[in-house]
């Protein structure tokens, strides 16, 4: 099953605000568990995500997240085709737009 969510073109005003990092009037507490079947294709990336993420939004406050996602796959940029050998995105009750990145891609 593939789900595509192009936030810049989202027609829901709260969705557009969340993608820009601006506070919204939405209250949200969402727990995500991503398995092996979650794939990402686009912007030079052909890979997958695995892990758990809890996303919270309180009215008038910035959306935050806690958890870790593991990334794997291939990345193509500037004529190079790279294999992601280490991919970790982590949040510790941080703004969702500002994960701690631990990524390594090799030829």
PDB file of N, CA, C and O in Angstrom, residues 76-81:
ATOM      1  N   UNK A  76      20.323   9.307  -4.979  1.00  0.00           N
ATOM      2  CA  UNK A  76      21.019   9.790  -6.172  1.00  0.00           C
ATOM      3  C   UNK A  76      21.022  11.306  -6.177  1.00  0.00           C
ATOM      4  O   UNK A  76      19.974  11.938  -6.035  1.00  0.00           O
ATOM      5  N   UNK A  77      22.234  11.887  -6.325  1.00  0.00           N
ATOM      6  CA  UNK A  77      22.361  13.338  -6.404  1.00  0.00           C
ATOM      7  C   UNK A  77      23.678  13.693  -7.079  1.00  0.00           C
ATOM      8  O   UNK A  77      24.682  13.000  -6.895  1.00  0.00           O
ATOM      9  N   UNK A  78      23.675  14.766  -7.857  1.00  0.00           N
ATOM     10  CA  UNK A  78      24.875  15.278  -8.513  1.00  0.00           C
ATOM     11  C   UNK A  78      25.601  14.195  -9.317  1.00  0.00           C
ATOM     12  O   UNK A  78      26.820  14.108  -9.307  1.00  0.00           O
ATOM     13  N   UNK A  79      24.845  13.322  -9.956  1.00  0.00           N
ATOM     14  CA  UNK A  79      25.427  12.279 -10.783  1.00  0.00           C
ATOM     15  C   UNK A  79      25.983  11.099  -9.995  1.00  0.00           C
ATOM     16  O   UNK A  79      26.582  10.202 -10.577  1.00  0.00           O
ATOM     17  N   UNK A  80      25.804  11.092  -8.713  1.00  0.00           N
ATOM     18  CA  UNK A  80      26.289   9.999  -7.858  1.00  0.00           C
ATOM     19  C   UNK A  80      25.116   9.152  -7.400  1.00  0.00           C
ATOM     20  O   UNK A  80      24.042   9.666  -7.089  1.00  0.00           O
ATOM     21  N   UNK A  81      25.338   7.851  -7.319  1.00  0.00           N
ATOM     22  CA  UNK A  81      24.336   6.925  -6.789  1.00  0.00           C
ATOM     23  C   UNK A  81      24.917   6.352  -5.500  1.00  0.00           C
ATOM     24  O   UNK A  81      25.913   5.633  -5.523  1.00  0.00           O
TER      25      UNK A  81
END
